[in-house]
């Protein structure tokens, strides 16, 4: 009778895939604090936050730990650049946490929807070939910002009134809040560390496409991206010098 009773129990729902959110901080100040605080509204039931500190000299890390003491922290001795910092976080997520998905999130993202992550994971789970996703990103004033690779530049002038609330396959998405399936990283590897800071994200999507994975733009998942935070920093000339070199590498590699 006991065996019969047990067999009639309602099976437990499968646990949601583990998503690890990797944020690279370099003297982020209040900007990265706002990012971490905003994640508290996320309704996805199975995620972890990993902060990679790229040799910051301000007190942002100490303040963040007071806000989110459960966060995983990786301290690097100096600023190795965004791609190295991100890859460090990814390796930790795959080897230590056994993550199913990794979300690489810029430190100037502000979460404004409870279901921003749930919407994208549900869409990615529909197919093994769906490997990368990014939602709709807007400026704080409501203008659309990062959408999908085929977008028109004039869209930067548009107010977001829901005209891009759809899901579509695209050649690439921006990496400010990009979600990547574990299998993609296992097959094509990490961000190319020749890119100190951009356009490593577009390069990665192109590589994923060549390996048979689809990239999805999900306009129903919205976040605010303050944008150009690094470019406004005191070391912007240092960043732009690296970025100019990386743009040339990208052009030679992909021809666009």
Short mmCIF file of C-alpha atoms in Angstrom, two decimals:
data_model
loop_
_atom_site.label_atom_id
_atom_site.label_comp_id
_atom_site.label_asym_id
_atom_site.label_seq_id
_atom_site.Cartn_x
_atom_site.Cartn_y
_atom_site.Cartn_z
CA UNK A 1 0.00 0.00 0.00
CA UNK A 2 2.82 2.35 0.82
CA UNK A 3 4.42 1.72 -2.55
CA UNK A 4 1.12 2.41 -4.29
CA UNK A 5 0.61 5.61 -2.29
CA UNK A 6 4.09 6.88 -3.08
CA UNK A 7 3.69 6.22 -6.78
CA UNK A 8 0.53 8.31 -6.83
CA UNK A 9 2.21 11.39 -5.34
CA UNK A 10 2.36 14.43 -7.56
CA UNK A 11 5.92 14.60 -8.91
CA UNK A 12 7.96 17.61 -7.89
CA UNK A 13 8.41 20.28 -10.51
CA UNK A 14 11.83 20.32 -12.08
CA UNK A 15 14.13 22.86 -10.50
CA UNK A 16 14.75 25.93 -12.62
CA UNK A 17 18.18 26.12 -14.31
CA UNK A 18 20.82 27.89 -12.24
CA UNK A 19 21.64 31.34 -13.61
CA UNK A 20 24.78 33.11 -12.40
CA UNK A 21 24.92 36.88 -12.87
CA UNK A 22 28.51 38.05 -13.34
CA UNK A 23 29.22 41.75 -12.75
CA UNK A 24 32.67 43.23 -13.24
CA UNK A 25 33.39 46.23 -11.01
CA UNK A 26 36.13 48.80 -11.43
CA UNK A 27 35.67 51.83 -9.19
CA UNK A 28 31.93 51.63 -9.85
CA UNK A 29 30.87 53.82 -6.96
CA UNK A 30 27.14 54.50 -6.68
CA UNK A 31 26.53 53.16 -10.18
CA UNK A 32 27.39 49.55 -9.33
CA UNK A 33 25.60 49.90 -5.98
CA UNK A 34 22.42 50.87 -7.85
CA UNK A 35 22.87 47.84 -10.08
CA UNK A 36 23.19 45.41 -7.16
CA UNK A 37 20.26 46.96 -5.29
CA UNK A 38 17.99 46.70 -8.32
CA UNK A 39 18.54 42.94 -8.62
CA UNK A 40 16.60 42.44 -5.39
CA UNK A 41 13.32 42.64 -7.34
CA UNK A 42 14.23 39.68 -9.58
CA UNK A 43 11.60 36.94 -9.22
CA UNK A 44 13.62 34.15 -10.82
CA UNK A 45 13.95 31.46 -8.11
CA UNK A 46 17.42 30.10 -8.83
CA UNK A 47 20.18 32.64 -9.41
CA UNK A 48 23.46 33.70 -7.83
CA UNK A 49 25.38 36.97 -8.10
CA UNK A 50 29.14 36.98 -8.67
CA UNK A 51 31.11 40.22 -8.45
CA UNK A 52 34.56 40.33 -10.02
CA UNK A 53 36.44 43.33 -8.68
CA UNK A 54 39.04 44.52 -11.18
CA UNK A 55 41.46 46.09 -8.71
CA UNK A 56 39.15 48.90 -7.55
CA UNK A 57 40.62 51.64 -5.41
CA UNK A 58 37.32 53.10 -4.18
CA UNK A 59 35.10 51.74 -1.41
CA UNK A 60 32.37 50.35 -3.71
CA UNK A 61 33.14 46.72 -2.87
CA UNK A 62 32.77 47.24 0.88
CA UNK A 63 29.46 49.05 0.39
CA UNK A 64 28.14 46.35 -1.94
CA UNK A 65 28.90 43.57 0.53
CA UNK A 66 26.79 45.35 3.14
CA UNK A 67 23.88 45.37 0.70
CA UNK A 68 24.31 41.81 -0.56
CA UNK A 69 26.45 39.74 1.85
CA UNK A 70 25.45 36.48 0.09
CA UNK A 71 27.21 37.55 -3.08
CA UNK A 72 30.25 35.67 -4.41
CA UNK A 73 33.28 37.98 -4.71
CA UNK A 74 36.44 37.48 -6.75
CA UNK A 75 39.14 40.10 -6.12
CA UNK A 76 41.71 40.74 -8.83
CA UNK A 77 44.90 42.68 -7.98
CA UNK A 78 44.58 45.16 -10.86
CA UNK A 79 42.36 46.18 -13.77
CA UNK A 80 42.82 43.39 -16.32
CA UNK A 81 40.03 44.73 -18.52
CA UNK A 82 36.42 43.76 -18.95
CA UNK A 83 36.94 40.54 -20.93
CA UNK A 84 39.52 39.04 -18.57
CA UNK A 85 37.42 40.01 -15.56
CA UNK A 86 34.29 38.52 -17.12
CA UNK A 87 36.03 35.31 -18.14
CA UNK A 88 37.35 34.93 -14.59
CA UNK A 89 33.78 35.09 -13.34
CA UNK A 90 32.53 32.65 -15.98
CA UNK A 91 35.17 30.06 -15.08
CA UNK A 92 34.18 30.31 -11.43
CA UNK A 93 30.50 29.88 -12.32
CA UNK A 94 31.05 26.80 -14.46
CA UNK A 95 33.63 25.03 -12.28
CA UNK A 96 32.46 25.95 -8.76
CA UNK A 97 28.75 26.62 -9.12
CA UNK A 98 27.94 24.33 -12.09
CA UNK A 99 25.85 27.09 -13.68
CA UNK A 100 23.38 26.29 -16.46
CA UNK A 101 23.36 29.88 -17.71
CA UNK A 102 25.64 32.87 -17.24
CA UNK A 103 24.39 36.43 -17.42
CA UNK A 104 27.20 38.91 -18.05
CA UNK A 105 25.80 42.17 -16.66
CA UNK A 106 27.41 45.59 -16.92
CA UNK A 107 27.73 47.43 -13.64
CA UNK A 108 25.49 50.25 -14.93
CA UNK A 109 22.43 48.07 -15.58
CA UNK A 110 19.33 48.84 -13.51
CA UNK A 111 16.68 46.14 -13.25
CA UNK A 112 13.12 47.46 -13.63
CA UNK A 113 11.10 44.24 -14.16
CA UNK A 114 10.63 41.40 -11.71
CA UNK A 115 10.43 38.86 -14.54
CA UNK A 116 13.28 40.12 -16.77
CA UNK A 117 15.24 36.91 -16.19
CA UNK A 118 12.33 34.45 -16.14
CA UNK A 119 11.11 35.65 -19.54
CA UNK A 120 14.48 35.07 -21.18
CA UNK A 121 15.25 31.71 -19.58
CA UNK A 122 11.79 30.39 -20.55
CA UNK A 123 12.48 31.38 -24.17
CA UNK A 124 16.00 29.92 -24.21
CA UNK A 125 14.75 26.63 -22.76
CA UNK A 126 12.47 26.08 -25.77
CA UNK A 127 15.34 24.84 -27.95
CA UNK A 128 18.83 23.43 -27.48
CA UNK A 129 19.99 25.65 -30.33
CA UNK A 130 18.89 28.86 -28.58
CA UNK A 131 22.16 29.78 -26.91
CA UNK A 132 22.26 33.53 -26.29
CA UNK A 133 19.69 36.12 -25.25
CA UNK A 134 19.45 39.79 -24.42
CA UNK A 135 16.44 41.90 -23.56
CA UNK A 136 15.54 45.44 -24.54
CA UNK A 137 17.82 48.05 -23.02
CA UNK A 138 16.84 51.70 -22.70
CA UNK A 139 18.48 54.88 -21.51
CA UNK A 140 17.25 56.30 -18.18
CA UNK A 141 15.21 58.92 -20.12
CA UNK A 142 13.21 56.20 -21.87
CA UNK A 143 14.92 56.20 -25.28
CA UNK A 144 15.62 52.79 -26.77
CA UNK A 145 19.29 51.90 -26.72
CA UNK A 146 20.54 48.36 -27.38
CA UNK A 147 18.13 46.16 -29.30
CA UNK A 148 19.49 43.76 -31.90
CA UNK A 149 22.25 43.77 -34.52
CA UNK A 150 20.03 44.63 -37.47
CA UNK A 151 18.54 47.73 -35.80
CA UNK A 152 18.57 51.13 -37.47
CA UNK A 153 20.72 53.77 -35.80
CA UNK A 154 17.74 56.16 -35.86
CA UNK A 155 16.18 54.00 -33.16
CA UNK A 156 18.46 55.68 -30.64
CA UNK A 157 16.22 58.74 -30.94
CA UNK A 158 12.97 56.86 -30.28
CA UNK A 159 11.08 56.75 -27.01
CA UNK A 160 10.24 53.23 -25.86
CA UNK A 161 6.47 52.84 -26.17
CA UNK A 162 6.46 49.08 -26.64
CA UNK A 163 7.16 49.12 -30.39
CA UNK A 164 10.02 46.63 -29.90
CA UNK A 165 8.19 44.28 -27.55
CA UNK A 166 8.71 41.10 -29.52
CA UNK A 167 11.02 38.09 -29.71
CA UNK A 168 13.18 37.56 -32.76
CA UNK A 169 16.30 35.76 -33.86
CA UNK A 170 19.20 38.09 -34.60
CA UNK A 171 22.81 37.91 -35.67
CA UNK A 172 24.06 39.49 -32.44
CA UNK A 173 23.06 41.41 -29.33
CA UNK A 174 24.95 43.84 -27.14
CA UNK A 175 26.71 42.40 -24.12
CA UNK A 176 25.51 44.83 -21.45
CA UNK A 177 23.11 42.24 -20.06
CA UNK A 178 23.69 39.10 -22.13
CA UNK A 179 22.61 35.59 -21.11
CA UNK A 180 24.59 32.61 -22.40
CA UNK A 181 23.77 28.92 -22.17
CA UNK A 182 26.43 26.68 -20.62
CA UNK A 183 26.67 24.56 -23.76
CA UNK A 184 27.72 27.58 -25.83
CA UNK A 185 30.69 28.29 -23.58
CA UNK A 186 31.64 24.63 -23.50
CA UNK A 187 31.70 24.54 -27.31
CA UNK A 188 33.25 27.89 -28.32
CA UNK A 189 35.01 28.99 -25.15
CA UNK A 190 35.08 32.37 -23.45
CA UNK A 191 35.30 35.98 -24.56
CA UNK A 192 38.37 36.59 -26.71
CA UNK A 193 40.84 38.30 -24.37
CA UNK A 194 42.40 40.20 -27.27
CA UNK A 195 39.44 42.50 -26.66
CA UNK A 196 40.14 44.61 -23.57
CA UNK A 197 36.71 46.23 -23.74
CA UNK A 198 34.36 45.75 -26.72
CA UNK A 199 33.31 44.61 -29.25
CA UNK A 200 33.85 41.23 -27.56
CA UNK A 201 30.08 40.77 -27.30
CA UNK A 202 29.36 40.97 -31.04
CA UNK A 203 32.39 38.81 -31.78
CA UNK A 204 31.05 36.19 -29.35
CA UNK A 205 27.61 36.09 -30.97
CA UNK A 206 29.18 35.69 -34.40
CA UNK A 207 31.30 32.80 -33.12
CA UNK A 208 28.25 31.19 -31.55
CA UNK A 209 26.33 31.44 -34.82
CA UNK A 210 29.14 29.67 -36.67
CA UNK A 211 28.93 26.89 -34.06
CA UNK A 212 25.19 26.42 -34.70
CA UNK A 213 23.66 28.45 -31.85
CA UNK A 214 20.91 31.04 -32.22
CA UNK A 215 20.96 34.47 -30.61
CA UNK A 216 17.60 35.79 -29.40
CA UNK A 217 16.45 39.35 -28.83
CA UNK A 218 13.63 39.36 -26.26
CA UNK A 219 11.95 42.75 -26.20
CA UNK A 220 9.53 41.78 -23.44
CA UNK A 221 12.42 41.75 -20.94
CA UNK A 222 13.43 45.35 -20.28
CA UNK A 223 16.26 46.86 -18.26
CA UNK A 224 17.81 50.32 -18.06
CA UNK A 225 21.41 50.69 -19.20
CA UNK A 226 22.91 53.96 -18.04
CA UNK A 227 25.44 53.64 -20.85
CA UNK A 228 28.94 55.00 -21.46
CA UNK A 229 29.82 54.73 -17.77
CA UNK A 230 33.39 53.65 -18.57
CA UNK A 231 33.68 56.31 -21.24
CA UNK A 232 32.85 59.01 -18.73
CA UNK A 233 35.46 57.80 -16.25
CA UNK A 234 38.73 59.57 -15.53
CA UNK A 235 40.57 56.90 -17.52
CA UNK A 236 38.47 57.17 -20.68
CA UNK A 237 41.51 57.82 -22.90
CA UNK A 238 43.03 54.56 -21.62
CA UNK A 239 39.80 52.70 -22.45
CA UNK A 240 39.32 54.27 -25.88
CA UNK A 241 42.90 53.42 -26.88
CA UNK A 242 42.23 49.75 -26.21
CA UNK A 243 38.78 49.90 -27.80
CA UNK A 244 40.13 51.36 -31.04
CA UNK A 245 42.60 48.50 -31.34
CA UNK A 246 39.87 45.95 -30.62
CA UNK A 247 37.58 47.45 -33.25
CA UNK A 248 40.31 46.93 -35.86
CA UNK A 249 40.73 43.31 -34.77
CA UNK A 250 36.98 42.82 -35.16
CA UNK A 251 36.90 44.35 -38.65
CA UNK A 252 39.75 42.16 -39.88
CA UNK A 253 38.15 39.05 -38.36
CA UNK A 254 34.56 39.53 -39.49
CA UNK A 255 34.77 42.08 -42.28
CA UNK A 256 32.16 44.45 -40.82
#
